[in-house]
Structures are given as structure tokens and as C-alpha cells.
DNA sequence: TTGTACGCGTTATCAT
DNA sequence: ATGATAACGCGTACAA
């Protein structure tokens, strides 16, 4: 019923139309059709409309592979996601992905997902080698980033979500250091002098930045943070728990958590120990995901628009690919959300 | 430094090797190289190894677009994700996506993400029309599914995560109805007779199935559920809250929540009302995400292996594409997790 | 076993 | 303004 009754030889139900079919049907040449579609090259407005009308009525779509081959462009982008084990970390990357996908779609690009750990370049190499994409979004950067190194060498356009030392690399980021510094400064203003820092690994740039911000705040006030209440290698819940226990003995005013995962662990353990927030100890987090909304108490934290960072990253990448020379570094706003946990 | 010093004309730094370059370099024909790579067609083991060694040493990757054009296959799959507003619903789709991506990768396929709402076929049409993928994974099915209708008509291979009335459609699913029936039956066994049902929209198949399971359990025991304590159209937190309030007045033994989102709303509102679980009311959920782990009390729920369903869906799709004739319906295990909330 | 020649569907260059 | 024709890089019947 849905078959067009016109068209090809009877019995041949493969209604795969090519640009030549359209041309024949309209009594013009294939190149004319191509021009009508692409808008490139001179073409009479009359025939142009005629072709456009036809391909619209007959649901013609150009074959992507052929187009790719002819122009050496795929109209595909890829987004590289880390293998993330913890539920709390997922929202960031996925929201970011959706943001990127939104922009990609509206520019008629498709988005490929690649999940890989920094130790495994393989999936990237295949994708880049095979020329399956025109550009790549890196959703996380490391101090010595193998992805960045590889993509530069391969001359594949890419943008990083997160900072990168190389100034020639396209970067989209929040001012993590600045935001943290400001947050700590505000906490100082509330009379909280002894602020513990709880962080996970320091290989990720975002973590380095936040930690820097923490120290900068101390330096700006010519104070020295107590190194005894700084933890930078908390990998799991157990380590967080014991760090919290130690901190409780060391009498701190506030705990600054590097991210949601840490914050989650801290709040839970405090709950188990029966320690009241903010009466007995104050809490703040350097990153807010809606995960934190689940707590009985609201948490003071830094807020970033994750969807927006995904959109921006994709936009910058497209600008680069299409020769619009975007600026190398795009900084996004943050928001400091002061809540009950630091009252 | 990374440039191979051999190769093309001096000054030409575009080291984009083609199958012909390889052929010339080795003194064989392009087709021989092609055969060596694909493994199809007769070829001497000696030359075969020689070619393989060369392309390995020189990092040759065949151009995906050309390959696509020649074989009418893209080695791309797409996964369609719903536009989901609530954080609690995200983990399912994303975990599923990662499962699919894992299988796709290990079969040298790439995975495209498309986020779209059932009312918007457009992104799908573009992708299918342009032949950018060889197959599609639908992560959610509706009673009258426009995606299913479209993909059938377009003759594009696809698999659904979730049930579909059409027996010819490839489906991967958990036995949602059976699982719910069993859960309710167990609750009966614990003396909980009046079990309220709280659900969101009934347009999704998964919800229909769960609701069916609930009713089946009642029928099996020749009981009739009280229609007054069945809610099927709870769209937001406010509606959930007022439903909970009504239910509290109607004196039920237990609340069965259709999914995490509902469960989340119920538990919170009960918390606000100061109603104790399980002392004053029991709670169970038809779906468990790790989100529920955040509660002070553990929740009785159905558990599904989401990553596995993504993997299976992708595997089935690949089997179909590569002509391995998978069975139409793949049922996955579930687990009933009895916890404190129904003590 | 290996090479030749053509096709895949589009874009781009050059005529007309 | 439009039409022929040659790439684009690979697979594959067919020939040798």
C-alpha cells in the first residue's frame, strides 16, 4: 500500500532511489539534481524548485556513504565517554551527551558513542583510522592525556570538555578553579577556617583544578591549609568512610567534597555515625548533580549546566570542522548554591 | 617523527593510504589486498600474511565510506533513547546503551545515539533514509508504536527492548508481567491483602505488562483488587503525593510502585508525612535502580540486569543483520529482592 | 592463485 | 544554466 506505484520495473520492489532516478524522472541530469540539493553551483530557480519538490514528494534521501566518499566527510561526530562505575558520576556524562546530540541533530550530524578507558586507545584508533567521523568530543581530560596526544597526531578535529595544557587544543570548560576558590572564600567568610578537602584521583584535570582553587583561596588569605585534613586519593566508599572518621577526630569546621561521589559517601557515613549536618559539621560539594537532591538535607555546592556544556562542545567542534575558527577556549558560567549544609 | 619516511611524493604529507598504495608497495593488485583483508575469495597464504603484516606495520585502515558504498553496509547501529526528564529514569537507558555499545565495539560496529520522543520520527527518518545504519535498537516500546511501524515499512532491521504485539518483531525483554505477578503473590503470602498500585502512563508496554501482572496475581487467587486504590496516570510528584495521601486514608497494607520514579515520590512523601515504613505501610517497586539504595530503608523490588539487556539486544540485532536468524523473542531473567520495606 | 574491469551513488571539473 | 565525465576507495564477478 505504501509502495509508490510508479517507479521501476515491475516485480522490483526495492524502492531505493538514487540521484539518477530523480534526474531521469525529471528529464534533467544528475548533476543538476545534486546542485539543487546542495545549493552549490549555479542553477535556475525554476528547476531548483522542481527538483526540491520532487525529492520531497518521493522521499528521496541521498546515500550517505556515497556522499562521504565524494566529499571526504561523514557528517558523524563521536563522543568519548569514560567507563564509569558509579551511578553518581553517570549523569554528568550522559547529560553532556544529550546536549551534544541535540546540537549535532539540528545540524544534520549524527553522534557516535564510544566508551573507553584512557588506557585503551583502540576503539578510537579504529574509528579515526576508518574515517568514520569528522570530529570528536572528549568528555574528560587527564593531566597527560593519551587521547589528546593521539588525536593531534592523527590530525582529527576534536574538542575537550575540561581543561588541557595545550593552548592549541579546543577546550570547553567551567572555571573549576575559580569556582572552588570562590566557594572556599565564602566559607571563610562564614567563619569556617578549618576546611578539609576530600578528593579522588588527581589524574583528571577537573580534579586538579578544583584542588588548585581550594589552595588558592587559602593563599589569598595568607593562610596555610592543614595538610593533615587533605585527602586526594579516595577511591571507594571504605576509604571515604575512614577519611571521614579521621577528620571527625581532627575537629574540622567543614568538609569540601571534590565531587558528588565523594559527597555521597561522606553524607552517608556521617549519617551512620549519627553526626548532624550542619550542627556538628558543615559540608560542601564541588559538583552538584540532582543525586544530591535525594538527601534529607540540601547541600551547598557548585552548579554547572551540564547540558549546556555538551551543546557548546558540539557547537565549537562543528565550527572548527566547518572552518568557522572558534576561539580555543570557551568558559561557561557556574553558580554557587548556598544551602542548609553550611548554615 | 611519526611520519613514515617512505611513501608518497615528497612534500605530500597527507599520509592517507589507500588499498592501492598498499598494493603498489607490495607489488600485487588491489583486489589481492582486498581479499587478504576480508578473507573472502581464494588467496595464497603466503601473500595473505605478507599483506596483513604490511597493513599492520603501516597502520592501514580501509576507508569506511568506500567500504559502505561497495557493500551497502555501514557497520553502524543506532540506539534510540527517549527524552527523559527525570534523573531516576536515566540509568536504565544509559546502562542499556553501554551494554549495547560494548557488544557493538567488539564486533567492529559503531553505535549512534538518537534521542527522540515518540511524536518525532524525523531523526529516525533521516538516519534510515540516508542509510547511515544497518540496524536499530529501540529502548522503549509503546502500545501503538510509531517507530515500529516506520521501521517495518522501511524494511530496516531493528530490535525492541520491551514487548511488542507484532510477533515478527525482534524483541528482547524481561518477563515483566510474570515478575510482577510473582512479587504480588509473595506479598499475599505475607498477609498483605490490600495492595495499592501506583503507576504512570499506560502507553508504554513495560507499564502495561507490570499492571497486567498485578491483576493476574489477584485473579489467580480469585480476589478482586479494589479499583479505588489503583492509580495509573501519575505524571508528576504532586500527583504522586496526593495519591499517597488518599491511599493512606483508604487503609492499604502495601503500595506497589510501577517504577523507581513513582517509588521515589512515594517514599519521599511518606517521609514528609512522617509515616514509617514498614511499620505503618509496606512498599515495593517493580523496578530497582541503584537510586533506591540512597534511602535510609531498603526497598523490596524487582531487579533486572540492564547492562545485559543492552548487550543481548545488540547481539540479537547483529545476528539478524548477519543472517544468523535469531529467535524472535529473547526473555531475560529477573530477581525478586525482598527487603526491609515489606518486613 | 592473482589481476582486470566495472559498479556502488555522489560531488566536482570542465565543457557546452 | 545545464550536461557529460571523472574521481572518491573498495568489493567482486570474470578472466587469465
XYZ file of C-alpha atoms (C1' of nucleotides) in Angstrom:
718
model
C 0.000 0.000 0.000
C 2.825 2.290 0.842
C 4.715 1.441 -2.300
C 4.780 4.083 -4.957
C 3.083 2.528 -7.923
C 5.198 4.374 -10.426
C 8.896 3.810 -10.458
C 10.938 0.905 -11.526
C 10.468 -2.287 -13.432
C 7.528 -4.352 -12.227
C 8.463 -7.012 -9.701
C 11.336 -4.902 -8.457
C 10.129 -3.745 -5.075
C 13.467 -2.338 -3.923
C 12.437 1.245 -3.949
C 15.949 2.566 -3.352
C 16.035 5.752 -5.347
C 19.256 7.341 -6.478
C 20.019 10.764 -7.693
C 19.941 9.365 -11.230
C 16.405 8.083 -10.851
C 15.346 11.538 -9.824
C 17.213 13.026 -12.751
C 15.664 10.649 -15.266
C 12.194 11.165 -13.849
C 12.569 14.923 -14.193
C 14.333 14.909 -17.503
C 17.436 16.609 -16.167
C 20.944 15.444 -15.413
C 22.224 14.015 -12.158
C 24.487 16.951 -11.577
C 21.547 19.299 -11.719
C 19.812 17.335 -9.025
C 22.954 17.359 -6.948
C 23.205 21.104 -7.287
C 19.585 21.592 -6.379
C 20.100 19.667 -3.179
C 23.421 21.091 -2.116
C 22.701 24.631 -3.204
C 26.214 24.843 -4.571
C 26.908 25.877 -8.143
C 24.637 27.925 -10.338
C 21.194 26.589 -11.016
C 17.937 28.062 -12.302
C 15.481 28.828 -9.585
C 12.707 27.151 -11.565
C 14.387 23.760 -11.953
C 15.684 24.053 -8.446
C 12.204 24.202 -7.012
C 11.052 21.453 -9.304
C 13.761 19.101 -8.073
C 13.232 20.015 -4.451
C 9.517 19.412 -4.772
C 10.081 16.045 -6.369
C 12.549 14.741 -3.814
C 10.258 15.932 -1.112
C 7.194 14.197 -2.516
C 9.051 10.999 -3.250
C 11.006 10.809 -0.055
C 14.379 10.796 -1.692
C 17.371 10.817 0.608
C 20.902 10.907 -0.762
C 23.063 7.950 0.151
C 25.344 8.952 2.997
C 28.172 6.620 2.062
C 28.394 7.942 -1.463
C 28.285 11.475 -0.218
C 31.007 10.666 2.286
C 33.201 9.120 -0.328
C 32.818 12.031 -2.689
C 33.388 14.789 -0.169
C 35.586 13.035 2.351
C 33.185 13.990 5.092
C 30.965 11.717 7.110
C 28.658 14.084 8.950
C 29.308 11.989 12.010
C 30.805 13.090 15.292
C 31.892 10.905 18.146
C 31.709 11.464 21.866
C 34.110 9.594 24.095
C 32.727 8.609 27.480
C 34.767 7.187 30.350
C 33.876 3.814 31.761
C 32.188 4.941 34.875
C 31.333 2.583 37.650
C 29.415 4.788 39.969
C 25.862 5.826 39.429
C 26.567 9.295 40.747
C 29.077 10.025 38.047
C 26.850 8.961 35.199
C 24.521 11.948 34.958
C 27.281 14.340 34.053
C 28.462 12.435 31.022
C 25.062 11.437 29.850
C 23.535 14.850 30.170
C 26.536 16.180 28.357
C 25.973 13.601 25.654
C 22.366 14.615 25.217
C 23.391 18.222 24.892
C 25.880 17.338 22.198
C 23.382 15.132 20.438
C 20.843 17.920 20.348
C 23.228 20.241 18.543
C 24.508 17.511 16.271
C 20.974 16.567 15.209
C 19.978 20.084 14.459
C 22.983 20.375 12.185
C 22.226 17.103 10.427
C 25.116 15.327 12.028
C 24.924 12.040 13.871
C 26.644 11.247 17.109
C 28.579 8.061 17.834
C 29.246 6.960 21.393
C 32.483 5.373 22.377
C 33.027 4.185 25.886
C 36.607 3.677 26.750
C 39.058 3.929 29.456
C 42.126 6.107 29.000
C 44.338 3.054 28.855
C 42.580 1.754 25.781
C 43.046 3.786 22.636
C 41.900 1.006 20.401
C 38.269 1.968 19.763
C 39.406 5.480 18.931
C 42.078 4.295 16.561
C 39.644 2.178 14.615
C 37.156 4.996 14.345
C 39.701 7.588 13.323
C 41.594 5.238 11.057
C 38.477 4.200 9.212
C 37.440 7.834 8.910
C 34.069 7.184 10.417
C 33.779 10.622 11.958
C 34.647 14.217 11.201
C 35.372 15.199 14.760
C 35.468 14.022 18.347
C 34.342 15.260 21.747
C 36.402 14.225 24.747
C 34.277 14.408 27.874
C 37.111 14.170 30.330
C 40.715 15.244 30.248
C 43.725 13.878 32.045
C 46.939 15.524 33.036
C 48.798 13.512 30.422
C 46.043 12.747 28.062
C 46.671 9.919 25.604
C 43.543 10.782 23.630
C 44.662 14.337 23.093
C 48.081 13.172 22.007
C 46.656 10.643 19.604
C 44.080 12.926 18.040
C 46.601 15.690 17.499
C 48.948 13.311 15.809
C 46.130 11.912 13.700
C 45.056 15.428 12.768
C 41.478 14.694 13.735
C 39.469 17.731 14.855
C 38.443 17.442 18.484
C 37.300 19.407 21.472
C 37.800 18.653 25.125
C 35.289 19.105 27.891
C 37.698 20.069 30.599
C 40.978 21.876 30.610
C 44.052 20.922 28.658
C 47.551 22.365 28.934
C 47.993 22.608 25.189
C 46.671 26.043 24.190
C 46.095 24.930 20.616
C 43.510 22.392 21.703
C 39.847 23.382 21.511
C 38.504 23.468 25.039
C 35.157 23.996 26.668
C 35.132 24.223 30.403
C 33.788 25.755 33.538
C 36.131 27.761 35.656
C 36.514 24.968 38.151
C 39.452 26.517 39.935
C 37.785 29.904 40.172
C 34.516 28.434 41.349
C 36.183 26.409 44.070
C 38.237 29.342 45.168
C 35.136 31.472 45.465
C 33.268 28.769 47.331
C 36.059 28.367 49.865
C 36.331 32.114 50.239
C 32.647 32.296 51.054
C 33.050 29.567 53.624
C 35.894 31.543 55.186
C 33.529 34.473 55.360
C 31.193 32.375 57.430
C 33.874 31.737 59.955
C 34.751 28.273 58.754
C 38.526 28.208 58.970
C 39.455 24.573 59.041
C 38.135 23.166 55.808
C 39.031 19.591 54.958
C 39.429 18.612 51.327
C 38.295 15.170 50.187
C 39.136 14.155 46.668
C 39.548 11.098 44.465
C 42.281 10.643 41.937
C 44.305 13.640 40.800
C 44.915 12.445 37.281
C 41.835 14.151 35.925
C 42.187 17.803 35.072
C 38.899 18.740 36.652
C 40.102 17.436 39.986
C 43.409 19.198 39.705
C 41.580 22.438 39.016
C 39.278 22.132 41.964
C 42.112 21.340 44.285
C 44.053 24.302 42.957
C 41.088 26.522 43.659
C 40.963 25.289 47.232
C 44.613 26.110 47.780
C 44.363 29.444 46.021
C 41.689 30.545 48.440
C 43.962 29.737 51.352
C 46.858 31.537 49.749
C 44.794 34.608 49.004
C 44.117 34.897 52.718
C 47.715 34.083 53.560
C 46.654 31.030 55.463
C 48.169 27.619 55.185
C 45.798 24.676 54.907
C 46.442 21.831 57.319
C 47.843 19.072 55.109
C 46.539 16.557 57.615
C 42.986 17.210 56.568
C 43.580 16.969 52.844
C 42.783 13.685 51.128
C 43.458 13.303 47.435
C 43.264 9.607 46.691
C 39.909 8.372 47.928
C 38.915 5.608 45.558
C 35.974 3.908 47.223
C 33.368 4.129 49.914
C 35.512 2.421 52.502
C 38.335 4.903 52.057
C 35.926 7.785 52.241
C 34.443 6.403 55.421
C 37.765 6.067 57.163
C 38.843 9.505 55.979
C 35.662 10.931 57.485
C 36.356 9.161 60.743
C 39.847 10.612 60.902
C 38.576 14.060 60.093
C 35.998 13.914 62.825
C 38.782 13.361 65.316
C 40.757 16.236 63.867
C 37.999 18.719 64.538
C 37.324 20.475 61.293
C 34.663 23.090 60.574
C 33.706 21.917 57.159
C 34.326 19.199 54.605
C 34.766 20.203 50.984
C 33.986 17.299 48.673
C 35.584 17.152 45.255
C 32.503 15.723 43.601
C 29.154 14.025 44.100
C 30.607 10.612 44.597
C 32.733 11.791 47.487
C 29.895 13.864 48.849
C 27.562 10.912 48.692
C 29.978 8.779 50.660
C 30.585 11.500 53.209
C 26.938 12.257 53.859
C 26.074 8.606 54.233
C 28.880 7.848 56.580
C 28.089 10.874 58.666
C 24.547 9.575 58.809
C 25.702 6.213 60.059
C 27.856 7.847 62.700
C 24.915 9.951 63.742
C 26.767 13.181 63.112
C 24.402 16.042 62.410
C 24.817 18.384 59.452
C 25.301 21.298 59.763
C 25.169 21.399 63.570
C 28.250 19.282 64.161
C 29.951 19.629 60.804
C 29.381 21.527 57.585
C 29.508 20.015 54.098
C 30.006 21.449 50.632
C 30.491 19.814 47.275
C 32.400 20.995 44.213
C 29.814 19.488 41.965
C 26.101 19.203 42.175
C 24.078 16.551 40.424
C 20.431 16.044 41.117
C 21.541 13.000 43.015
C 22.219 15.301 45.920
C 18.572 16.288 45.969
C 17.807 12.941 47.492
C 19.269 13.821 50.817
C 17.192 14.911 53.743
C 19.401 17.977 53.870
C 20.254 20.256 50.993
C 23.928 20.557 50.139
C 25.911 23.674 49.428
C 27.581 23.101 46.111
C 28.827 24.365 42.796
C 26.366 24.026 39.970
C 27.266 23.662 36.332
C 24.938 23.463 33.391
C 25.938 20.103 32.064
C 23.581 20.017 29.120
C 24.921 23.372 28.046
C 28.498 22.260 28.173
C 27.613 19.378 25.886
C 25.875 21.715 23.477
C 28.750 24.178 23.480
C 31.338 21.484 22.981
C 29.477 20.188 19.976
C 28.945 23.658 18.587
C 32.600 24.535 18.900
C 33.568 21.304 17.215
C 31.216 21.956 14.324
C 32.556 25.484 13.984
C 36.048 24.096 13.766
C 35.133 21.439 11.221
C 33.301 23.865 9.033
C 36.107 26.362 9.135
C 34.457 28.992 11.287
C 37.514 29.332 13.520
C 36.011 29.179 17.010
C 38.029 30.562 19.875
C 40.216 27.973 21.506
C 38.812 28.263 24.997
C 35.142 28.599 25.879
C 34.429 29.267 29.522
C 30.994 28.562 30.926
C 29.264 30.021 33.910
C 28.890 28.382 37.257
C 26.606 29.010 40.147
C 27.278 28.740 43.835
C 24.333 27.287 45.624
C 24.366 28.039 49.331
C 22.206 25.602 51.264
C 21.499 24.155 54.682
C 24.622 22.021 54.860
C 26.791 25.041 55.575
C 24.382 27.029 57.667
C 58.841 11.844 13.612
C 55.773 9.739 13.257
C 55.667 10.097 9.522
C 56.790 7.122 7.539
C 59.726 8.327 5.514
C 58.890 6.108 2.566
C 55.634 6.557 0.817
C 54.407 9.286 -1.392
C 55.845 12.143 -3.306
C 57.943 14.488 -1.203
C 56.038 17.461 0.090
C 52.861 15.465 0.249
C 52.390 14.924 3.938
C 48.848 13.607 3.698
C 49.618 10.075 4.653
C 46.182 8.787 3.727
C 46.910 5.356 2.425
C 44.541 3.521 0.146
C 44.337 -0.089 -0.777
C 46.129 0.788 -3.996
C 49.094 2.239 -2.182
C 49.423 -0.961 -0.275
C 49.112 -2.958 -3.487
C 51.743 -0.934 -5.287
C 54.106 -1.103 -2.350
C 53.790 -4.862 -2.269
C 53.798 -5.405 -5.994
C 50.387 -7.020 -6.036
C 46.983 -5.877 -7.218
C 44.415 -4.008 -5.203
C 41.983 -6.892 -5.272
C 44.563 -9.140 -3.692
C 44.906 -6.726 -0.834
C 41.157 -6.562 -0.520
C 40.924 -10.319 -0.360
C 43.664 -10.530 2.217
C 41.782 -8.183 4.459
C 38.307 -9.574 4.033
C 39.347 -13.188 3.987
C 36.876 -13.782 1.167
C 37.922 -15.327 -2.104
C 40.897 -17.597 -2.623
C 44.301 -16.213 -1.812
C 47.709 -17.719 -1.185
C 48.561 -17.958 2.480
C 51.990 -16.509 1.799
C 50.807 -13.290 0.150
C 47.981 -13.104 2.618
C 50.394 -12.920 5.536
C 52.575 -10.506 3.686
C 49.694 -8.114 3.129
C 48.405 -8.447 6.659
C 51.843 -7.787 8.048
C 52.242 -4.702 5.915
C 48.914 -3.137 6.736
C 49.600 -3.833 10.361
C 53.026 -2.226 10.329
C 51.868 0.759 8.343
C 48.653 1.375 10.165
C 46.457 0.994 7.132
C 42.718 1.231 7.750
C 40.266 0.821 4.903
C 38.051 3.800 4.243
C 34.679 3.157 5.816
C 32.709 5.204 3.304
C 34.122 3.353 0.329
C 33.509 0.048 2.023
C 29.966 1.103 2.792
C 29.290 2.150 -0.727
C 30.676 -1.050 -2.190
C 28.875 -3.433 0.170
C 25.816 -1.415 1.051
C 26.615 -1.855 4.717
C 27.705 0.789 7.167
C 28.787 -1.208 10.208
C 26.849 1.297 12.235
C 23.943 0.646 14.560
C 21.712 3.196 16.202
C 20.110 3.192 19.601
C 17.011 5.274 20.123
C 16.639 6.800 23.566
C 13.561 8.540 24.893
C 13.770 12.108 26.043
C 13.712 11.504 29.711
C 13.205 14.261 32.202
C 13.718 12.508 35.456
C 17.067 11.546 36.780
C 15.729 8.274 38.114
C 14.796 7.045 34.684
C 18.132 7.790 33.098
C 20.205 4.925 34.456
C 18.108 2.309 32.699
C 18.586 3.697 29.234
C 22.169 4.660 29.676
C 23.234 1.395 31.188
C 21.400 -0.314 28.390
C 23.272 1.847 25.921
C 26.618 0.932 27.393
C 25.746 -2.739 27.163
C 24.855 -2.344 23.521
C 27.956 -0.339 22.837
C 30.142 -2.995 24.379
C 28.811 -5.649 22.037
C 28.854 -3.331 19.044
C 32.504 -2.425 19.658
C 33.610 -5.989 19.988
C 32.030 -6.716 16.639
C 33.662 -3.713 14.978
C 30.410 -1.829 14.737
C 29.830 1.681 15.936
C 26.825 2.900 17.828
C 24.890 6.084 17.064
C 22.668 7.680 19.671
C 19.402 9.263 18.763
C 17.311 10.928 21.394
C 13.759 11.417 20.375
C 10.308 11.453 21.613
C 7.752 9.112 20.103
C 5.972 12.011 18.464
C 9.007 12.913 16.422
C 10.016 10.434 13.764
C 12.188 12.908 11.971
C 15.635 11.992 13.265
C 14.902 8.367 12.530
C 13.723 9.084 9.032
C 16.848 10.978 8.192
C 19.081 8.252 9.531
C 17.220 5.450 7.830
C 16.696 7.370 4.619
C 20.357 8.239 4.337
C 21.272 4.641 5.102
C 23.582 5.639 7.904
C 22.972 2.470 9.885
C 22.444 -1.226 9.355
C 20.089 -1.692 12.260
C 18.365 -0.014 15.158
C 17.707 -0.676 18.812
C 14.513 0.718 20.291
C 14.895 1.058 24.036
C 11.252 1.539 24.820
C 8.076 0.325 23.179
C 4.621 1.821 23.114
C 1.281 0.179 22.691
C 0.924 1.737 19.269
C 4.495 2.239 18.386
C 5.188 4.655 15.549
C 8.847 3.652 15.437
C 8.000 0.018 14.971
C 5.537 0.866 12.228
C 8.015 3.061 10.453
C 10.952 0.685 10.651
C 8.893 -2.227 9.394
C 7.706 -0.208 6.464
C 11.234 0.972 5.758
C 12.490 -2.618 5.990
C 15.219 -1.585 8.397
C 16.351 -4.343 10.780
C 15.550 -3.490 14.369
C 15.090 -4.936 17.795
C 12.948 -3.675 20.627
C 13.828 -3.624 24.280
C 10.396 -4.287 25.622
C 7.444 -6.208 24.349
C 5.681 -5.650 21.068
C 2.438 -7.188 19.872
C 3.807 -7.991 16.450
C 5.324 -11.486 16.716
C 7.567 -10.899 13.735
C 9.413 -8.108 15.504
C 12.689 -8.957 17.218
C 12.192 -8.466 20.925
C 14.361 -8.630 23.999
C 12.607 -8.306 27.294
C 12.256 -9.308 30.888
C 9.136 -11.105 31.901
C 7.688 -8.002 33.466
C 4.201 -9.399 33.860
C 5.430 -12.656 35.356
C 7.806 -10.882 37.685
C 5.104 -8.571 38.970
C 2.668 -11.418 39.406
C 5.218 -13.325 41.426
C 6.025 -10.310 43.529
C 2.390 -9.654 44.354
C 1.853 -13.320 45.101
C 4.705 -13.229 47.571
C 3.212 -10.177 49.210
C -0.097 -12.032 49.514
C 1.806 -14.822 51.213
C 2.939 -12.347 53.807
C -0.599 -11.462 54.632
C -0.695 -8.246 52.659
C -4.110 -8.323 51.038
C -4.854 -4.748 50.136
C -2.096 -3.767 47.752
C -2.388 -0.394 46.063
C -0.955 0.048 42.578
C 0.682 3.337 41.615
C 1.658 3.796 38.030
C 2.441 6.478 35.490
C 1.295 6.450 31.909
C -0.052 3.258 30.428
C 1.107 3.913 26.897
C 4.417 2.182 27.429
C 4.387 -1.580 27.065
C 6.501 -2.131 30.127
C 3.890 -0.428 32.250
C 1.061 -2.359 30.705
C 2.891 -5.578 31.444
C 3.515 -4.752 35.036
C -0.039 -3.760 35.588
C -1.204 -6.963 33.955
C 0.994 -8.948 36.294
C -0.562 -7.190 39.261
C -4.066 -8.089 38.125
C -3.107 -11.619 37.210
C -1.935 -12.254 40.735
C -5.320 -11.150 42.062
C -7.156 -13.286 39.552
C -5.089 -16.327 40.357
C -6.289 -16.047 43.919
C -9.829 -15.289 42.829
C -9.671 -11.946 44.531
C -10.766 -8.695 43.091
C -8.476 -5.714 43.532
C -10.071 -2.586 44.914
C -10.193 -0.238 41.922
C -10.163 2.662 44.355
C -6.544 2.036 45.218
C -5.293 1.702 41.674
C -3.666 4.750 40.086
C -2.469 4.566 36.523
C -1.831 8.115 35.414
C 0.553 9.677 37.896
C 2.654 12.088 35.916
C 4.467 14.142 38.499
C 5.477 14.436 42.100
C 2.403 16.392 43.067
C 0.069 13.766 41.714
C 2.001 11.042 43.431
C 1.821 12.931 46.692
C -1.905 13.354 46.584
C -2.404 9.736 45.554
C -0.366 8.693 48.555
C -2.485 10.875 50.811
C -5.665 9.313 49.503
C -4.277 5.836 49.904
C -3.306 6.497 53.477
C -6.917 7.254 54.236
C -8.070 4.128 52.485
C -6.034 1.900 54.734
C -3.933 -0.280 52.480
C -1.337 -2.848 53.521
C 1.156 -2.141 50.821
C 1.921 0.156 47.921
C 3.242 -1.374 44.736
C 5.114 1.210 42.666
C 5.370 0.791 38.935
C 8.913 2.093 38.768
C 11.661 3.999 40.524
C 10.253 7.360 39.761
C 6.965 6.528 41.425
C 8.738 4.803 44.268
C 10.946 7.795 44.802
C 7.952 10.076 45.049
C 6.112 7.733 47.368
C 8.980 7.225 49.777
C 9.677 10.913 49.999
C 6.114 11.908 50.574
C 5.715 9.245 53.208
C 8.806 10.676 54.819
C 7.297 14.137 54.848
C 4.105 12.806 56.359
C 6.115 11.009 58.975
C 4.696 7.638 58.017
C 7.028 4.821 58.959
C 7.980 2.061 56.525
C 7.333 -0.802 57.032
C 5.621 -0.341 60.390
C 2.702 1.688 59.105
C 2.798 0.790 55.451
C 4.768 -1.506 53.208
C 6.383 -0.523 49.905
C 7.552 -2.455 46.880
C 8.803 -1.342 43.481
C 8.559 -3.020 40.098
C 11.943 -1.746 39.164
C 15.123 -1.269 41.070
C 17.803 1.171 40.131
C 20.676 1.940 42.383
C 18.889 5.170 43.036
C 16.859 3.313 45.599
C 19.997 2.492 47.515
C 20.053 6.062 48.695
C 17.134 5.599 51.016
C 17.536 5.041 54.704
C 15.426 1.920 54.214
C 15.990 -0.809 51.643
C 13.170 -1.381 49.210
C 11.655 -4.658 48.099
C 11.813 -4.648 44.339
C 12.263 -6.422 41.061
C 15.781 -6.384 39.733
C 16.721 -6.593 36.091
C 20.178 -6.718 34.622
C 20.047 -3.621 32.491
C 23.520 -3.881 31.027
C 22.743 -7.403 29.967
C 19.553 -6.427 28.207
C 21.526 -3.879 26.212
C 24.105 -6.489 25.288
C 21.501 -9.032 24.302
C 19.544 -6.551 22.233
C 22.650 -5.642 20.305
C 23.662 -9.245 19.872
C 20.256 -10.213 18.546
C 20.307 -7.302 16.145
C 23.719 -8.284 14.832
C 22.585 -11.865 14.429
C 19.669 -10.671 12.388
C 21.762 -8.376 10.229
C 24.341 -11.026 9.543
C 21.717 -13.588 8.680
C 22.069 -15.810 11.714
C 18.316 -15.962 12.262
C 17.988 -15.220 15.974
C 14.813 -16.246 17.729
C 12.193 -13.523 17.726
C 11.778 -13.255 21.471
C 14.592 -13.293 24.000
C 13.470 -13.394 27.618
C 15.864 -12.357 30.349
C 15.928 -13.289 33.989
C 14.710 -11.185 36.815
C 15.321 -11.289 40.503
C 12.976 -10.516 43.334
C 14.758 -8.705 46.083
C 12.921 -8.882 49.395
C 13.990 -6.141 51.746
C 13.014 -4.186 54.831
C 10.256 -2.189 53.182
C 7.898 -5.170 53.228
C 9.006 -6.747 56.510
C 46.131 -18.083 -7.048
C 46.026 -13.484 -8.931
C 44.862 -9.480 -11.955
C 41.298 -6.594 -14.750
C 37.426 -4.044 -15.064
C 33.324 -2.382 -13.510
C 29.890 -0.790 -10.140
C 28.412 1.414 -5.703
C 25.923 6.909 -5.550
C 27.592 11.261 -5.005
C 30.314 15.562 -5.874
C 33.277 18.361 -8.683
C 35.520 19.851 -13.021
C 35.088 21.024 -17.319
C 32.664 21.803 -21.388
C 28.584 23.428 -23.755
C 22.191 27.287 -16.578
C 22.999 22.590 -17.549
C 25.089 18.131 -19.065
C 28.870 14.721 -19.629
C 32.649 12.720 -17.196
C 35.982 11.734 -13.973
C 37.132 10.928 -9.419
C 36.301 9.034 -4.327
C 38.239 3.869 -2.323
C 36.721 -0.558 -2.011
C 34.428 -5.194 -3.352
C 33.730 -8.590 -6.711
C 32.373 -11.156 -10.840
C 35.072 -12.613 -14.525
C 39.035 -13.622 -16.928
C 43.736 -15.358 -17.012
